[in-house]
Short mmCIF file of C-alpha atoms in Angstrom, two decimals:
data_model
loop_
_atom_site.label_atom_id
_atom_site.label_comp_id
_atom_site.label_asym_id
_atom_site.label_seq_id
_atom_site.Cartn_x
_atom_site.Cartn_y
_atom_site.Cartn_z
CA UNK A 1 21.60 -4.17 42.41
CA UNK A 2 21.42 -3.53 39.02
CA UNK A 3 18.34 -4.05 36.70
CA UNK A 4 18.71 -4.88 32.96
CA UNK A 5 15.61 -3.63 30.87
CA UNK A 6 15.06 -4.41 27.33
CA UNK A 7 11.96 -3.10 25.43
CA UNK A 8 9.67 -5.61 23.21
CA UNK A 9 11.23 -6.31 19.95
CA UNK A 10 9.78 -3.87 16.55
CA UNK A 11 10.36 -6.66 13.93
CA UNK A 12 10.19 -10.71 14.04
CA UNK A 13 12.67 -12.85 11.66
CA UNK A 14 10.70 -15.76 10.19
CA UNK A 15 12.86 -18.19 9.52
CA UNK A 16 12.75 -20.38 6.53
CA UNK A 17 12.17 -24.49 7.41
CA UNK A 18 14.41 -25.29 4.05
CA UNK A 19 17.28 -23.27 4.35
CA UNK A 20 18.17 -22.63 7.71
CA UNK A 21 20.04 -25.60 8.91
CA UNK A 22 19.28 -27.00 12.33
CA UNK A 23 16.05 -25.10 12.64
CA UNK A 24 14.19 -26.06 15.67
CA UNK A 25 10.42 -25.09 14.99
CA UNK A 26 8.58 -26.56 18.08
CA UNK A 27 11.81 -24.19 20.03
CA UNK A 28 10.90 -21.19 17.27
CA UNK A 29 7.37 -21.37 18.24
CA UNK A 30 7.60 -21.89 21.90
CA UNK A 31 9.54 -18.38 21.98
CA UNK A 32 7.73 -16.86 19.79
CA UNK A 33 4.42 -17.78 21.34
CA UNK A 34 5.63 -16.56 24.88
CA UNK A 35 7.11 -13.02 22.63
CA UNK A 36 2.99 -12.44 21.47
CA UNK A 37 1.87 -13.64 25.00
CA UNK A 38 4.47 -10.29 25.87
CA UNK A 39 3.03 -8.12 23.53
CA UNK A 40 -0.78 -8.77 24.31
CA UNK A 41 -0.11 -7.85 27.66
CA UNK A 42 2.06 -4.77 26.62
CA UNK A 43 -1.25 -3.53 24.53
CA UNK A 44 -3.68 -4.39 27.25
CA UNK A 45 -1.32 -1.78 29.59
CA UNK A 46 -1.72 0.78 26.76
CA UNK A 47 -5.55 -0.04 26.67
CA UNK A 48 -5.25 -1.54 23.25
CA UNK A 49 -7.47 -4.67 22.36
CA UNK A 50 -4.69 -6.66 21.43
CA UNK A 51 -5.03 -8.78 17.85
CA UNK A 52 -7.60 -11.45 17.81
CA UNK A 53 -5.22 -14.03 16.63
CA UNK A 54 -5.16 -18.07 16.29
CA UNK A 55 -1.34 -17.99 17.36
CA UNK A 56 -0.81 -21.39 15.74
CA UNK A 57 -2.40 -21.00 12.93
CA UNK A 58 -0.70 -17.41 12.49
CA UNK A 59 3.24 -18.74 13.12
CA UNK A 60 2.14 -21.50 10.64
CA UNK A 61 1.22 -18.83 7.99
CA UNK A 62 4.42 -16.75 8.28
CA UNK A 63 6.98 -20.03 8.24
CA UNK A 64 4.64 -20.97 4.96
CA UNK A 65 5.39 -17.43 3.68
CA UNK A 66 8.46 -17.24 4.41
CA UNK A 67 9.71 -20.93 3.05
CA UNK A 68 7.79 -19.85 -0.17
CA UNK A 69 10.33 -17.00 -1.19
CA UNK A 70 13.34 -17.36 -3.16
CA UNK A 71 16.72 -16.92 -1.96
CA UNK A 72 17.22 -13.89 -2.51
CA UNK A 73 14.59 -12.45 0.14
CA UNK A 74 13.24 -12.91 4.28
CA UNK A 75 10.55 -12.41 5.81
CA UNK A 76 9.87 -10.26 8.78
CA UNK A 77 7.05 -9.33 10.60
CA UNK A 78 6.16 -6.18 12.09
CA UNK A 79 5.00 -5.80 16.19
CA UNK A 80 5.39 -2.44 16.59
CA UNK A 81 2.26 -0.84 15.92
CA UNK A 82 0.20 -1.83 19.06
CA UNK A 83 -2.98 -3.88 18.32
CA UNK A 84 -2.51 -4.69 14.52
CA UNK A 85 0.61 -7.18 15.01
CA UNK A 86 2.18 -9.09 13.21
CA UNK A 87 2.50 -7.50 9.79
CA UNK A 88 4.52 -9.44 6.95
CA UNK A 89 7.11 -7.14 5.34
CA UNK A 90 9.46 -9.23 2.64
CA UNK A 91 12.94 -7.96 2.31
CA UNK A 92 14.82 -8.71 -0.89
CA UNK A 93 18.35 -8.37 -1.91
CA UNK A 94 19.91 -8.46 -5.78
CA UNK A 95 22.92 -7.37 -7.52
CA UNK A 96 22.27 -3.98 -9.51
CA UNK A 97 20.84 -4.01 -12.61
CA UNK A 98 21.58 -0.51 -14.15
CA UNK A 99 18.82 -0.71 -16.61
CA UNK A 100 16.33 -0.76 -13.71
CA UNK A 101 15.56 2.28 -12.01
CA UNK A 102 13.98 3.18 -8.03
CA UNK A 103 11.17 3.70 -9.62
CA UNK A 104 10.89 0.73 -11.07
CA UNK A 105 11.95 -1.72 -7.82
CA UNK A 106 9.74 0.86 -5.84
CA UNK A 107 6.42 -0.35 -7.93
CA UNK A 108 5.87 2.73 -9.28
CA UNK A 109 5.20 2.15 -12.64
CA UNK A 110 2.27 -0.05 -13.83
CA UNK A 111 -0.63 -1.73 -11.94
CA UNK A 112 -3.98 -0.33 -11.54
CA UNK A 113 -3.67 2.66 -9.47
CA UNK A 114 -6.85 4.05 -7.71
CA UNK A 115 -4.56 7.62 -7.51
CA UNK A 116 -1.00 8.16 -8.44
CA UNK A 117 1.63 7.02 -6.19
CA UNK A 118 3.57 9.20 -4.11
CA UNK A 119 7.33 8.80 -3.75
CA UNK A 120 9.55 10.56 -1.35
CA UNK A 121 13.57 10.29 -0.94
CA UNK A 122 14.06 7.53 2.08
CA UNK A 123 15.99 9.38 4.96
CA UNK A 124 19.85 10.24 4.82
CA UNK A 125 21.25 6.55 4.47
CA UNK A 126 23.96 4.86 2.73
CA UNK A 127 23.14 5.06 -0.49
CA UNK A 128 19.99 6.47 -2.87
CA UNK A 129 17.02 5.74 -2.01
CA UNK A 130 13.15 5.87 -2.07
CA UNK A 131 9.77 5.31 -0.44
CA UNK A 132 6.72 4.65 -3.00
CA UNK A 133 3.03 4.17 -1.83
CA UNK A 134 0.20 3.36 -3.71
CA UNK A 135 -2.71 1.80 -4.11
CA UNK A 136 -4.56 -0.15 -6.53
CA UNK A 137 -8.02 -1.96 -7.57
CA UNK A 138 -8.08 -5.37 -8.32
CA UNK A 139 -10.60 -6.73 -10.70
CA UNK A 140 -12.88 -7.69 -7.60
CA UNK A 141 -13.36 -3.99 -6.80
CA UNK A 142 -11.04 -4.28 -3.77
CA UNK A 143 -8.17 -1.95 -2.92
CA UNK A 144 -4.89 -3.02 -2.05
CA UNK A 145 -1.91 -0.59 -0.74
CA UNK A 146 1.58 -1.27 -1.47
CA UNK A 147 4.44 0.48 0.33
CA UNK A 148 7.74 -0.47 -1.22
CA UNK A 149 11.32 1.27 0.33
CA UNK A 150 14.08 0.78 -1.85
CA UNK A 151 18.27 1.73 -1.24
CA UNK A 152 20.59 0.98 -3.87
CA UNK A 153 23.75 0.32 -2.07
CA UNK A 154 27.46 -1.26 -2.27
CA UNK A 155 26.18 -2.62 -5.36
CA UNK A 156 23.12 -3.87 -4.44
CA UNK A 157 19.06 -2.92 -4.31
CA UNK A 158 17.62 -3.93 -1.53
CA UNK A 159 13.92 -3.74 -1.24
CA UNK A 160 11.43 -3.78 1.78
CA UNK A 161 7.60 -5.01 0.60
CA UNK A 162 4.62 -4.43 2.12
CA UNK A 163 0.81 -4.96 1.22
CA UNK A 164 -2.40 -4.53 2.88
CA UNK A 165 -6.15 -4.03 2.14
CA UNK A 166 -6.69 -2.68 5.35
CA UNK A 167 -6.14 1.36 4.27
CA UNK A 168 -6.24 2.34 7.74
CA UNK A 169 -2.83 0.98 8.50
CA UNK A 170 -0.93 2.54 6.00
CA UNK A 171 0.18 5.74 7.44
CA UNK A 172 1.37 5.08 10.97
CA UNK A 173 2.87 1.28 9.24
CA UNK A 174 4.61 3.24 6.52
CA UNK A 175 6.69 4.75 8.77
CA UNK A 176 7.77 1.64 10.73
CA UNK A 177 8.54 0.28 7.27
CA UNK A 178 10.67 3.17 6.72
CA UNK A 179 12.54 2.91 9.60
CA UNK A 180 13.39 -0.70 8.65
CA UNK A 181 15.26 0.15 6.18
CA UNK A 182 18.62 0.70 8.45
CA UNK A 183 18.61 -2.12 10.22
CA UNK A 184 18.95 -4.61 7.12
CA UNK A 185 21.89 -5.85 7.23
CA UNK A 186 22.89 -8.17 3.52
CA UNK A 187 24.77 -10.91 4.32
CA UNK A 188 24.42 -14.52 4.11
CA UNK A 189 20.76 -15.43 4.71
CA UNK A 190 21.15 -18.95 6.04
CA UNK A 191 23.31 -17.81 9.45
CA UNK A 192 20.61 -16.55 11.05
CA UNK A 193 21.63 -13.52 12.35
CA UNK A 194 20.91 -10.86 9.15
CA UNK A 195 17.98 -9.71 7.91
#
């Protein structure tokens, strides 16, 4: 007898409500409620609290976040990092513009930086591309990190967002966010199966 094993899934496509034809949310949430049920219990092996989360109230935030981008990006969430799941990461897709630079899709440039940003090349891939992290003060004294990977490829930049004011996930997140990057697939966002 032969068993089948799959591990727990690393990223979670939110779909949009608008413009994904036939979406079933009450079916979205059902599996996606028994998916977090999975990973609680997958933390509490590990001895990791899991998140303290209003499930609900959480699935309602991501479809609002993801129906209020345009069409040219999705949202995903992060559940790999054990404990501090799930983490919104907007991906984004556009034709080339050659007037903008990495640097300048990567957030680089501007803001309020508490300390420069660092940038590093993005592993071997398909095309150019980089990894910028920084972070900022807003006017209320808080500070916000921003980790933004960018590949410019077959004609297109394609961009992987995310923020946090919670410093302390920034390292080990970054690199989940990095490796992200490959498995973004451009096609056409309404068929439900890229990212």
């Amino acid at each position: 007898m032969a068993e089948i094993t799959a591990g727990l899934p690393d990223w979670l496509l939110v779909p949009t409500r608008s413009a994904d034809d036939g979406f079933d949310e009450p079916g979205w949430r059902g599996v996606t409620v028994e998916l977090f049920d999975e990973l609680a219990r997958a933390d509490l092996e590990d001895g990791v609290a899991p998140p303290a989360l209003d499930v609900e109230a959480t699935l309602t935030d991501l479809l609002d976040m993801a129906d209020s981008l345009d069409d040219s990006s999705r949202l995903v969430a992060g559940l790999g990092l054990p404990g501090r799941w799930p983490l919104p990461v907007i991906v984004s897709a556009a034709d080339t513009e050659d007037d903008v630079d990495l640097l300048e899709l990567g957030l680089a440039r501007g803001g309020h930086p508490a300390e420069a940003p660092t940038v590093e090349d993005l592993p071997d891939g398909d095309g150019p591309g980089i990894v910028v992290s920084r972070a900022d003060v807003t006017d209320d004294r808080e500070v916000w990190a921003t980790v933004t990977c960018v590949r410019r490829r077959d004609g297109l930049d394609v961009v992987a967002l995310w923020r946090t004011n919670d410093l302390g996930l920034v390292v080990p997140f970054r690199e989940q966010v990095v490796r992200l990057m490959p498995l973004i697939r451009v096609g056409p966002w309404t068929d439900g199966s890229d990212a």
